[in-house]
Short mmCIF file of C-alpha atoms and ligand atoms in Angstrom, two decimals:
data_model
loop_
_atom_site.label_atom_id
_atom_site.label_comp_id
_atom_site.label_asym_id
_atom_site.label_seq_id
_atom_site.Cartn_x
_atom_site.Cartn_y
_atom_site.Cartn_z
CA MET A 1 58.95 -50.84 -98.24
CA LYS A 2 58.75 -54.58 -98.05
CA ASN A 3 62.33 -54.89 -97.04
CA THR A 4 62.04 -52.28 -94.32
CA LEU A 5 58.81 -54.01 -92.95
CA ASP A 6 60.44 -57.45 -93.01
CA TYR A 7 63.44 -56.05 -91.17
CA ILE A 8 61.27 -54.57 -88.39
CA SER A 9 59.65 -57.91 -87.97
CA ALA A 10 62.99 -59.83 -87.80
CA ASN A 11 64.25 -57.36 -85.16
CA LYS A 12 61.25 -57.10 -82.93
CA GLY A 13 62.73 -58.72 -79.91
CA ARG A 14 65.85 -56.39 -79.95
CA TYR A 15 63.71 -53.29 -80.60
CA LEU A 16 61.74 -54.21 -77.49
CA GLU A 17 64.87 -54.85 -75.30
CA GLU A 18 66.49 -51.63 -76.28
CA LEU A 19 63.32 -49.58 -75.40
CA LEU A 20 63.25 -51.58 -71.94
CA ASP A 21 66.82 -50.43 -71.24
CA LEU A 22 65.86 -46.89 -72.03
CA LEU A 23 62.89 -47.10 -69.71
CA LYS A 24 65.11 -48.29 -66.85
CA ILE A 25 66.92 -44.97 -66.67
CA PRO A 26 64.84 -42.63 -64.36
CA SER A 27 64.99 -39.39 -66.35
CA VAL A 28 62.63 -37.43 -64.29
CA SER A 29 63.27 -33.74 -65.34
CA ALA A 30 61.41 -31.95 -62.47
CA ASP A 31 63.67 -33.26 -59.76
CA PRO A 32 67.23 -32.02 -59.51
CA ALA A 33 68.20 -35.22 -57.71
CA TYR A 34 67.91 -37.06 -61.00
CA LYS A 35 70.11 -34.66 -63.12
CA GLU A 36 72.74 -37.35 -63.76
CA TYR A 37 70.16 -39.75 -65.02
CA LEU A 38 69.06 -37.22 -67.63
CA VAL A 39 72.69 -36.98 -68.87
CA GLN A 40 72.88 -40.80 -68.99
CA THR A 41 69.58 -40.91 -71.04
CA ALA A 42 70.80 -38.36 -73.35
CA GLU A 43 74.01 -40.46 -73.89
CA PHE A 44 71.86 -43.54 -74.49
CA VAL A 45 69.91 -41.77 -77.22
CA LYS A 46 73.01 -40.30 -78.89
CA ASP A 47 74.54 -43.71 -79.01
CA LYS A 48 71.36 -45.36 -80.44
CA LEU A 49 71.18 -42.65 -83.10
CA ILE A 50 74.79 -43.43 -84.19
CA ALA A 51 74.20 -47.13 -84.07
CA ALA A 52 71.12 -46.69 -86.21
CA GLY A 53 73.26 -44.93 -88.86
CA ALA A 54 73.15 -41.16 -88.27
CA ASP A 55 76.01 -39.35 -89.86
CA ARG A 56 76.55 -37.48 -86.50
CA ALA A 57 74.69 -37.25 -83.20
CA GLU A 58 75.71 -34.97 -80.40
CA ILE A 59 74.64 -33.77 -76.97
CA TYR A 60 74.10 -30.08 -76.56
CA PRO A 61 74.24 -29.03 -72.96
CA THR A 62 71.81 -26.38 -71.74
CA PRO A 63 71.46 -24.61 -68.39
CA GLY A 64 68.98 -27.34 -67.71
CA HIS A 65 68.93 -30.82 -69.24
CA PRO A 66 70.76 -31.65 -72.44
CA ILE A 67 69.34 -31.80 -75.95
CA VAL A 68 70.25 -34.57 -78.38
CA TYR A 69 70.68 -33.76 -81.90
CA GLY A 70 71.42 -36.10 -84.75
CA GLU A 71 71.09 -36.25 -88.50
CA LYS A 72 71.46 -38.29 -91.64
CA LEU A 73 71.55 -36.05 -94.83
CA ILE A 74 71.32 -38.19 -97.81
CA ASP A 75 70.59 -35.87 -100.69
CA PRO A 76 69.90 -32.06 -100.49
CA ALA A 77 67.16 -32.58 -103.31
CA LEU A 78 65.06 -34.65 -100.93
CA PRO A 79 62.77 -33.28 -98.35
CA THR A 80 64.07 -33.08 -94.72
CA VAL A 81 62.03 -34.54 -91.85
CA MET A 82 62.95 -33.47 -88.21
CA VAL A 83 61.83 -35.86 -85.57
CA TYR A 84 61.24 -34.14 -82.28
CA GLY A 85 60.57 -35.93 -78.96
CA HIS A 86 61.47 -35.82 -75.27
CA TYR A 87 63.48 -38.30 -73.28
CA ASP A 88 62.41 -36.83 -69.80
CA VAL A 89 59.57 -38.17 -67.88
CA GLN A 90 57.10 -37.05 -65.23
CA PRO A 91 57.92 -37.86 -61.57
CA ALA A 92 56.69 -41.34 -60.72
CA ASP A 93 54.90 -40.47 -57.42
CA PRO A 94 52.92 -41.72 -55.69
CA LEU A 95 55.02 -44.75 -55.73
CA ASP A 96 52.69 -46.92 -53.74
CA LEU A 97 50.07 -46.74 -56.34
CA TRP A 98 52.11 -48.60 -58.82
CA ASP A 99 51.73 -52.27 -59.26
CA SER A 100 55.31 -52.68 -60.25
CA PRO A 101 58.38 -50.35 -59.80
CA PRO A 102 58.13 -47.45 -62.38
CA PHE A 103 61.73 -47.91 -63.57
CA GLU A 104 61.66 -51.78 -63.87
CA PRO A 105 59.52 -52.21 -66.97
CA VAL A 106 57.27 -55.22 -67.16
CA ILE A 107 54.96 -56.47 -69.80
CA LYS A 108 51.34 -57.30 -68.94
CA LYS A 109 48.15 -57.79 -70.88
CA THR A 110 45.31 -55.53 -70.33
CA ALA A 111 41.67 -55.31 -71.71
CA LEU A 112 42.74 -52.64 -74.35
CA HIS A 113 46.10 -54.22 -74.90
CA PRO A 114 45.49 -58.01 -75.31
CA ASP A 115 48.86 -58.49 -76.92
CA GLY A 116 50.63 -56.94 -73.91
CA ALA A 117 51.76 -53.46 -72.72
CA ILE A 118 54.99 -52.12 -71.22
CA PHE A 119 54.43 -50.77 -67.76
CA ALA A 120 56.89 -48.14 -66.86
CA ARG A 121 57.14 -44.36 -66.38
CA GLY A 122 57.67 -42.87 -69.86
CA ALA A 123 56.72 -45.98 -71.57
CA CYS A 124 54.10 -43.93 -73.70
CA ASP A 125 55.21 -40.34 -72.69
CA ASP A 126 57.47 -40.21 -74.57
CA LYS A 127 60.24 -42.71 -74.52
CA GLY A 128 58.29 -45.44 -76.22
CA GLN A 129 57.00 -43.03 -78.82
CA PHE A 130 60.16 -41.16 -79.73
CA TYR A 131 62.20 -44.42 -79.92
CA MET A 132 59.83 -45.79 -82.62
CA HIS A 133 61.40 -43.18 -84.78
CA VAL A 134 64.98 -44.25 -83.98
CA LYS A 135 64.02 -47.85 -84.80
CA ALA A 136 62.11 -46.92 -87.99
CA PHE A 137 65.16 -44.85 -89.11
CA GLU A 138 67.46 -47.79 -88.57
CA ALA A 139 65.15 -50.06 -90.58
CA MET A 140 64.78 -47.73 -93.52
CA LEU A 141 68.43 -47.11 -93.69
CA ALA A 142 69.57 -50.72 -93.28
CA ASN A 143 67.41 -51.47 -96.23
CA ASN A 144 68.28 -48.48 -98.52
CA GLU A 145 64.58 -47.31 -98.28
CA LEU A 146 65.17 -43.92 -96.61
CA THR A 147 63.42 -41.43 -98.90
CA CYS A 148 64.03 -38.19 -97.05
CA ASN A 149 66.86 -36.56 -95.05
CA VAL A 150 66.38 -36.98 -91.21
CA LYS A 151 67.11 -34.85 -88.32
CA PHE A 152 66.46 -35.73 -84.69
CA MET A 153 65.96 -33.24 -81.85
CA ILE A 154 65.17 -35.09 -78.59
CA GLU A 155 65.00 -32.91 -75.55
CA GLY A 156 65.10 -33.45 -71.80
CA GLU A 157 62.80 -30.74 -70.50
CA GLU A 158 59.37 -31.06 -72.14
CA GLU A 159 57.75 -32.12 -68.88
CA VAL A 160 59.02 -28.97 -67.23
CA GLY A 161 58.16 -26.54 -69.85
CA SER A 162 61.00 -26.74 -72.53
CA ASP A 163 62.61 -23.68 -71.03
CA ASN A 164 65.82 -24.08 -73.05
CA LEU A 165 64.53 -25.40 -76.34
CA GLU A 166 63.37 -22.06 -77.67
CA GLY A 167 66.83 -20.62 -77.32
CA PHE A 168 68.43 -23.63 -78.94
CA CYS A 169 66.11 -23.30 -81.82
CA ARG A 170 66.89 -19.68 -82.23
CA ALA A 171 70.58 -20.18 -82.00
CA ASN A 172 70.65 -23.10 -84.40
CA LYS A 173 68.10 -22.20 -87.19
CA GLU A 174 70.33 -23.44 -90.01
CA MET A 175 71.12 -26.74 -88.37
CA LEU A 176 67.42 -27.32 -87.63
CA ALA A 177 66.15 -26.29 -91.03
CA CYS A 178 63.68 -28.75 -92.39
CA ASP A 179 60.45 -29.28 -94.29
CA VAL A 180 58.31 -30.79 -91.41
CA ILE A 181 58.60 -31.65 -87.85
CA LEU A 182 57.36 -35.09 -86.99
CA ILE A 183 56.28 -35.84 -83.54
CA SER A 184 54.79 -38.88 -81.72
CA ASP A 185 53.81 -37.67 -78.43
CA THR A 186 49.84 -37.86 -78.78
CA SER A 187 47.16 -40.52 -78.92
CA ILE A 188 45.10 -42.46 -81.33
CA LEU A 189 41.33 -43.10 -80.60
CA SER A 190 41.67 -46.67 -80.23
CA ASN A 191 43.82 -49.59 -81.55
CA ASP A 192 41.37 -50.20 -84.28
CA THR A 193 40.34 -46.51 -84.89
CA PRO A 194 43.37 -44.70 -86.13
CA SER A 195 43.41 -40.91 -85.83
CA ILE A 196 45.77 -38.07 -86.35
CA THR A 197 45.92 -35.21 -83.81
CA VAL A 198 45.12 -31.76 -85.70
CA GLY A 199 45.07 -29.63 -82.53
CA LEU A 200 46.54 -29.18 -79.15
CA ARG A 201 45.43 -26.93 -76.33
CA GLY A 202 47.57 -24.14 -75.02
CA LEU A 203 48.37 -23.82 -71.43
CA ALA A 204 48.68 -21.17 -68.81
CA TYR A 205 49.88 -22.60 -65.52
CA LEU A 206 50.12 -20.47 -62.27
CA GLU A 207 50.33 -20.75 -58.57
CA VAL A 208 48.38 -18.62 -56.14
CA GLU A 209 49.27 -17.67 -52.59
CA VAL A 210 46.73 -16.24 -50.17
CA THR A 211 47.93 -14.73 -47.04
CA GLY A 212 45.71 -13.93 -43.95
CA PRO A 213 47.23 -13.18 -40.52
CA ASN A 214 50.97 -12.82 -40.30
CA ARG A 215 51.24 -16.15 -38.52
CA ASP A 216 49.27 -19.46 -37.76
CA LEU A 217 46.82 -18.77 -34.99
CA HIS A 218 44.76 -20.72 -32.48
CA SER A 219 41.65 -21.60 -34.31
CA GLY A 220 39.58 -21.21 -31.13
CA VAL A 221 41.07 -17.95 -29.86
CA TYR A 222 41.02 -16.23 -33.25
CA GLY A 223 38.59 -18.39 -35.25
CA GLY A 224 35.55 -16.50 -36.64
CA ALA A 225 37.23 -13.06 -36.30
CA VAL A 226 40.03 -13.33 -38.93
CA ALA A 227 39.90 -14.35 -42.49
CA ASN A 228 41.00 -17.95 -42.86
CA PRO A 229 43.10 -18.00 -46.07
CA ILE A 230 41.98 -21.55 -46.85
CA ASN A 231 38.33 -20.93 -46.45
CA VAL A 232 38.88 -17.73 -48.55
CA LEU A 233 40.88 -19.44 -51.23
CA SER A 234 38.26 -22.25 -51.53
CA LYS A 235 35.50 -19.67 -51.98
CA MET A 236 37.45 -17.76 -54.60
CA ILE A 237 38.37 -20.90 -56.53
CA ALA A 238 34.67 -22.18 -56.31
CA SER A 239 33.53 -18.81 -57.83
CA LEU A 240 35.71 -19.26 -60.84
CA HIS A 241 32.95 -21.49 -62.43
CA ASP A 242 29.41 -20.70 -62.57
CA GLU A 243 26.29 -22.92 -62.26
CA ASN A 244 26.75 -24.04 -65.94
CA ASN A 245 30.46 -24.66 -65.45
CA HIS A 246 31.33 -21.70 -67.48
CA ILE A 247 34.57 -19.85 -66.34
CA THR A 248 33.72 -16.53 -64.71
CA ILE A 249 36.85 -14.62 -65.41
CA PRO A 250 35.86 -11.46 -67.40
CA GLY A 251 37.10 -11.68 -70.93
CA PHE A 252 38.07 -15.29 -70.64
CA TYR A 253 36.01 -16.37 -73.74
CA ASP A 254 36.38 -13.30 -75.74
CA LYS A 255 38.79 -14.70 -78.23
CA VAL A 256 37.79 -18.37 -78.20
CA GLU A 257 37.22 -19.81 -81.62
CA GLU A 258 33.63 -20.75 -82.03
CA LEU A 259 33.34 -23.62 -84.40
CA SER A 260 30.56 -23.96 -86.83
CA GLU A 261 27.78 -26.45 -86.12
CA ALA A 262 28.89 -28.41 -89.07
CA ASP A 263 32.56 -28.64 -87.71
CA ARG A 264 31.29 -29.47 -84.31
CA TYR A 265 28.93 -32.20 -85.77
CA ALA A 266 31.95 -33.65 -87.87
CA MET A 267 34.18 -33.75 -84.81
CA ASN A 268 31.61 -35.51 -82.67
CA LYS A 269 31.17 -38.22 -85.29
CA ALA A 270 34.44 -39.72 -84.01
CA PRO A 271 33.52 -42.98 -82.14
CA PHE A 272 33.34 -42.24 -78.49
CA ASP A 273 31.70 -44.56 -75.92
CA LYS A 274 30.64 -42.55 -72.96
CA ASN A 275 29.73 -45.57 -70.93
CA ALA A 276 33.12 -47.17 -71.40
CA TYR A 277 34.72 -43.79 -70.51
CA LYS A 278 32.74 -43.65 -67.28
CA GLU A 279 33.50 -47.26 -66.48
CA ASP A 280 37.19 -46.80 -67.01
CA LEU A 281 37.28 -43.94 -64.57
CA GLU A 282 34.63 -45.45 -62.23
CA ILE A 283 32.56 -42.28 -62.27
CA ALA A 284 28.74 -42.19 -62.27
CA ALA A 285 28.53 -39.19 -64.65
CA VAL A 286 30.67 -36.95 -66.87
CA TYR A 287 30.95 -33.40 -65.76
CA GLY A 288 31.63 -30.10 -67.53
CA GLU A 289 30.61 -27.02 -69.32
CA LYS A 290 27.01 -27.06 -70.17
CA GLY A 291 26.06 -27.27 -73.88
CA PHE A 292 29.13 -29.23 -74.85
CA THR A 293 29.90 -33.03 -75.28
CA THR A 294 32.81 -34.65 -73.54
CA LEU A 295 34.73 -34.60 -76.85
CA ASP A 296 34.04 -30.84 -77.26
CA ARG A 297 35.15 -30.25 -73.58
CA THR A 298 38.41 -32.11 -74.10
CA SER A 299 39.27 -30.42 -77.30
CA ILE A 300 37.72 -27.32 -78.41
CA ARG A 301 36.78 -25.77 -75.07
CA PRO A 302 39.05 -24.02 -72.56
CA THR A 303 39.31 -25.10 -68.98
CA LEU A 304 40.40 -24.06 -65.59
CA ASP A 305 41.41 -26.68 -63.01
CA VAL A 306 43.16 -26.71 -59.60
CA ASN A 307 45.95 -29.20 -59.89
CA GLY A 308 46.96 -29.04 -56.24
CA MET A 309 45.89 -27.09 -53.12
CA TRP A 310 47.54 -26.89 -49.70
CA GLY A 311 48.02 -25.09 -46.44
CA GLY A 312 47.40 -25.48 -42.84
CA TYR A 313 47.99 -28.73 -40.92
CA ILE A 314 47.96 -31.90 -42.99
CA GLY A 315 49.83 -34.23 -40.63
CA GLU A 316 48.49 -37.06 -38.46
CA GLY A 317 45.59 -36.49 -36.10
CA ALA A 318 44.11 -33.13 -35.47
CA LYS A 319 45.81 -29.70 -34.79
CA THR A 320 43.58 -26.66 -34.17
CA VAL A 321 45.18 -24.04 -36.29
CA LEU A 322 44.05 -21.10 -38.21
CA PRO A 323 46.69 -20.97 -41.01
CA SER A 324 48.47 -17.82 -42.08
CA LYS A 325 48.71 -18.97 -45.78
CA ALA A 326 46.91 -21.08 -48.49
CA PHE A 327 48.18 -22.08 -51.87
CA ALA A 328 46.86 -23.54 -55.15
CA LYS A 329 48.26 -24.58 -58.46
CA ILE A 330 45.99 -23.89 -61.26
CA SER A 331 46.22 -24.75 -64.94
CA MET A 332 44.00 -23.23 -67.77
CA ARG A 333 43.92 -25.12 -71.09
CA LEU A 334 43.42 -22.84 -73.95
CA VAL A 335 42.00 -22.99 -77.40
CA PRO A 336 42.81 -21.29 -80.63
CA HIS A 337 43.03 -17.48 -80.53
CA GLN A 338 43.50 -17.37 -76.76
CA ASN A 339 46.82 -16.28 -75.64
CA SER A 340 48.61 -17.76 -72.66
CA HIS A 341 50.06 -14.32 -71.36
CA GLU A 342 46.70 -12.52 -71.95
CA ILE A 343 44.90 -15.28 -70.10
CA THR A 344 47.29 -15.20 -67.23
CA SER A 345 46.90 -11.44 -66.79
CA LEU A 346 43.09 -11.73 -66.96
CA PHE A 347 43.26 -14.30 -64.28
CA ALA A 348 45.57 -12.36 -62.09
CA GLU A 349 43.50 -9.20 -62.39
CA HIS A 350 40.31 -11.01 -61.56
CA PHE A 351 41.74 -13.11 -58.72
CA LYS A 352 42.96 -9.91 -56.95
CA ARG A 353 39.62 -8.15 -57.54
CA ILE A 354 37.55 -10.88 -55.90
CA ALA A 355 39.75 -11.38 -52.82
CA PRO A 356 38.31 -10.02 -49.61
CA GLU A 357 40.06 -7.16 -47.70
CA GLY A 358 41.28 -9.34 -45.01
CA VAL A 359 43.85 -11.28 -47.27
CA LYS A 360 46.61 -10.56 -49.62
CA VAL A 361 46.82 -12.44 -52.96
CA GLU A 362 49.90 -13.20 -54.99
CA VAL A 363 49.68 -14.82 -58.49
CA LYS A 364 52.84 -16.37 -59.76
CA PRO A 365 52.89 -17.54 -63.39
CA HIS A 366 54.66 -20.84 -64.27
CA HIS A 367 55.05 -22.02 -67.83
CA GLY A 368 52.74 -21.58 -70.62
CA GLY A 369 52.26 -22.31 -74.25
CA GLU A 370 50.01 -21.45 -77.16
CA PRO A 371 47.40 -23.69 -78.84
CA VAL A 372 48.05 -25.48 -82.18
CA VAL A 373 46.03 -26.36 -85.12
CA VAL A 374 47.30 -28.49 -88.07
CA PRO A 375 45.64 -27.63 -91.33
CA SER A 376 44.55 -30.70 -93.06
CA ASP A 377 45.22 -29.44 -96.56
CA LEU A 378 49.09 -29.71 -96.03
CA LYS A 379 51.06 -32.24 -98.03
CA GLU A 380 52.56 -33.16 -94.63
CA TYR A 381 49.20 -33.98 -93.26
CA GLN A 382 48.21 -35.90 -96.35
CA ALA A 383 51.37 -38.08 -96.00
CA ALA A 384 50.54 -38.78 -92.49
CA HIS A 385 46.87 -39.64 -93.47
CA ASN A 386 48.12 -41.99 -96.29
CA ALA A 387 50.67 -43.65 -93.86
CA MET A 388 48.02 -44.32 -91.27
CA ALA A 389 45.63 -45.45 -93.83
CA GLU A 390 48.02 -47.90 -95.22
CA ALA A 391 49.33 -49.17 -91.93
CA PHE A 392 45.83 -49.58 -90.40
CA GLY A 393 43.90 -50.44 -93.46
CA LYS A 394 41.40 -47.79 -92.39
CA GLU A 395 41.03 -44.09 -92.93
CA PRO A 396 42.47 -42.11 -89.90
CA ILE A 397 40.02 -39.63 -88.22
CA PRO A 398 41.45 -36.10 -87.53
CA MET A 399 41.12 -35.29 -83.81
CA ARG A 400 41.94 -32.35 -81.70
CA SER A 401 43.53 -33.33 -78.54
CA GLY A 402 43.08 -31.70 -74.99
CA GLY A 403 46.75 -31.94 -74.05
CA SER A 404 49.48 -29.47 -74.72
CA ILE A 405 52.96 -29.45 -76.26
CA PRO A 406 53.87 -25.81 -76.03
CA ILE A 407 56.97 -26.10 -78.04
CA VAL A 408 54.98 -26.91 -81.20
CA ALA A 409 53.69 -23.20 -81.46
CA LEU A 410 57.26 -21.98 -80.94
CA PHE A 411 58.57 -24.29 -83.75
CA GLU A 412 56.17 -22.59 -86.04
CA GLU A 413 57.16 -19.10 -84.86
CA VAL A 414 60.94 -19.57 -84.69
CA LEU A 415 61.71 -22.25 -87.33
CA GLU A 416 58.64 -21.61 -89.41
CA VAL A 417 57.87 -25.23 -89.89
CA LYS A 418 54.63 -27.10 -89.24
CA SER A 419 54.49 -30.11 -87.08
CA ILE A 420 52.61 -33.32 -87.74
CA LEU A 421 51.26 -34.94 -84.64
CA LEU A 422 51.61 -38.80 -85.40
CA GLY A 423 51.01 -40.19 -81.92
CA PHE A 424 50.26 -43.90 -81.24
CA GLY A 425 49.39 -43.80 -77.49
CA LEU A 426 45.91 -44.36 -76.04
CA ASP A 427 44.25 -41.76 -73.73
CA SER A 428 43.78 -44.53 -71.19
CA ASP A 429 47.60 -45.44 -71.14
CA SER A 430 47.93 -43.52 -67.89
CA ILE A 431 50.44 -41.03 -68.77
CA HIS A 432 51.61 -38.78 -65.82
CA SER A 433 49.72 -41.37 -63.57
CA PRO A 434 50.71 -44.59 -61.74
CA ASN A 435 50.99 -47.64 -64.01
CA GLU A 436 51.70 -45.77 -67.24
CA HIS A 437 51.95 -48.20 -70.03
CA TYR A 438 52.38 -48.43 -73.81
CA GLY A 439 51.07 -51.27 -75.89
CA LEU A 440 53.29 -53.55 -77.83
CA PHE A 441 50.68 -53.29 -80.70
CA ASN A 442 51.25 -49.50 -80.65
CA TYR A 443 54.93 -49.55 -80.41
CA TYR A 444 55.36 -51.97 -83.41
CA LYS A 445 52.59 -50.29 -85.45
CA GLY A 446 54.25 -47.07 -84.87
CA ILE A 447 57.55 -48.34 -86.08
CA GLU A 448 55.76 -49.76 -89.20
CA THR A 449 53.89 -46.48 -89.99
CA ILE A 450 56.70 -44.08 -89.78
CA PRO A 451 58.52 -45.42 -92.82
CA LEU A 452 55.27 -45.12 -94.72
CA PHE A 453 55.02 -41.55 -93.73
CA TYR A 454 58.44 -40.94 -95.29
CA LYS A 455 57.57 -42.84 -98.43
CA HIS A 456 54.30 -40.86 -98.96
CA TYR A 457 55.90 -37.69 -98.03
CA ALA A 458 58.71 -38.05 -100.59
CA GLN A 459 56.15 -38.96 -103.19
CA LEU A 460 53.91 -35.96 -102.42
CA LYS A 461 56.79 -33.59 -102.44
CA SER A 462 58.21 -34.77 -105.78
CA GLN A 463 54.89 -34.11 -107.47
N1 BES B 501 52.73 -35.70 -74.49
C1 BES B 501 52.09 -34.82 -73.49
C2 BES B 501 51.04 -34.01 -74.13
C3 BES B 501 49.89 -34.82 -74.73
C4 BES B 501 49.41 -36.04 -74.18
C5 BES B 501 49.23 -34.33 -75.83
C6 BES B 501 48.39 -36.73 -74.76
C7 BES B 501 48.16 -34.98 -76.34
C8 BES B 501 47.78 -36.24 -75.67
C9 BES B 501 53.22 -33.96 -73.00
O1 BES B 501 54.35 -34.58 -72.56
C10 BES B 501 52.70 -33.16 -71.80
O2 BES B 501 52.46 -33.85 -70.79
N2 BES B 501 52.45 -31.93 -71.84
C11 BES B 501 52.06 -31.07 -70.67
C12 BES B 501 52.57 -29.67 -70.75
C13 BES B 501 53.90 -29.43 -70.38
C14 BES B 501 54.17 -27.98 -70.43
C15 BES B 501 54.12 -29.98 -69.01
C16 BES B 501 50.55 -31.21 -70.56
O3 BES B 501 49.78 -31.30 -71.53
O4 BES B 501 50.20 -31.14 -69.32
MN1 MN B 502 54.91 -35.98 -73.96
MN1 MN B 503 53.88 -35.48 -70.57
#
């Protein structure tokens, strides 16, 4: 692959410029005001696939944001890799916490990125990461070193639950047929500790609404005599964890996969510096379920977290009011064998049961997704392992991640294809937060590693 690697090195400047252009388009999928920008981003991706050498690339409109599909089929006898990624990004708010505008990328050095990192919304999640595949593809093709057929499916709704991608997959099974799905939308342990993600948590996300009296009331005249929905909601939420930080919903842990001591031990051998972790977050102590390490808590254990909570008066100054309603958005991260629908029902039943008589409770499910485990005995995994080992000069460590990519379980169900999670971000890259960034080292290392995956995969498949 020497030619491909030389080509990448010779084209570094342009590869970076193109990514910066992509990052300038504010493709925020959650906010309808940005709809046109998603179309514009999809066009950008399509054009770049064609420019990189795809036989065809097209935009498939959906009731939401469009899906970009492209392909280069060189030989039916060779394996087919399908790259999945997302061009949509999370909202950039709160804007005032950014050191530079989220859609005007700048490059700055940081402690973990001494070679510089690109600061922009989507830099790591996932524009910088999926675009590595477009550039690696260009490099392999330009040098006649492409060893597999390639398909690209880049969607615009990942950050809002991929609502239209399942239907697209069901309707286009033949077009999307492939041997493996390759995804760069996860992290490595650090820039000198390569790792491969072998698990993702599932997700059950819902919103609760607690209603007390039929209208806001004077908090002096009525206060003390009527259930205050914010007081009640706080109490209900507080009761969802016990003193050991176990979740109290009956049945919640019934199906949770218990790892053997040996597996847990192996997992916790991954380098993890608790002090650096605390320092980075400026916290005096970590926190969580008793009997588990931080690595356990963010990978093999399920969680329940309030993501937002509101109600009553939150404007300037003080207003004495006993609110009629209180709301919260709650996410539960799930681990193997838990099912998002089952857990949502368990939550809803329990939450209604613990509500005092003086309030009404509504539970509205949002999106969800199932957990994923990638078996390490697959040729696909072996190819990723070999590629990482060759690119970093070190054996990669298999790691389960705490994040979720709900569509991965659906790929397995609908397309019956396994996904390989070959991400290059760092957990500290501030995805979904202000000042999101992606290391230049990570961007280029990813572009160099991807062709090695193709090479090793074709080799392993031909054996
Ligand atoms: N790329 C992330 C998921 C991720 C991040 C996995 C880091 C592993 C390490 C993805 O874009 C994401 O943010 N997923 C959402 C779920 C989605 C339904 C909004 C998540 O995990 O909150
Ligand atoms: Mn992502
Ligand atoms: Mn994301």
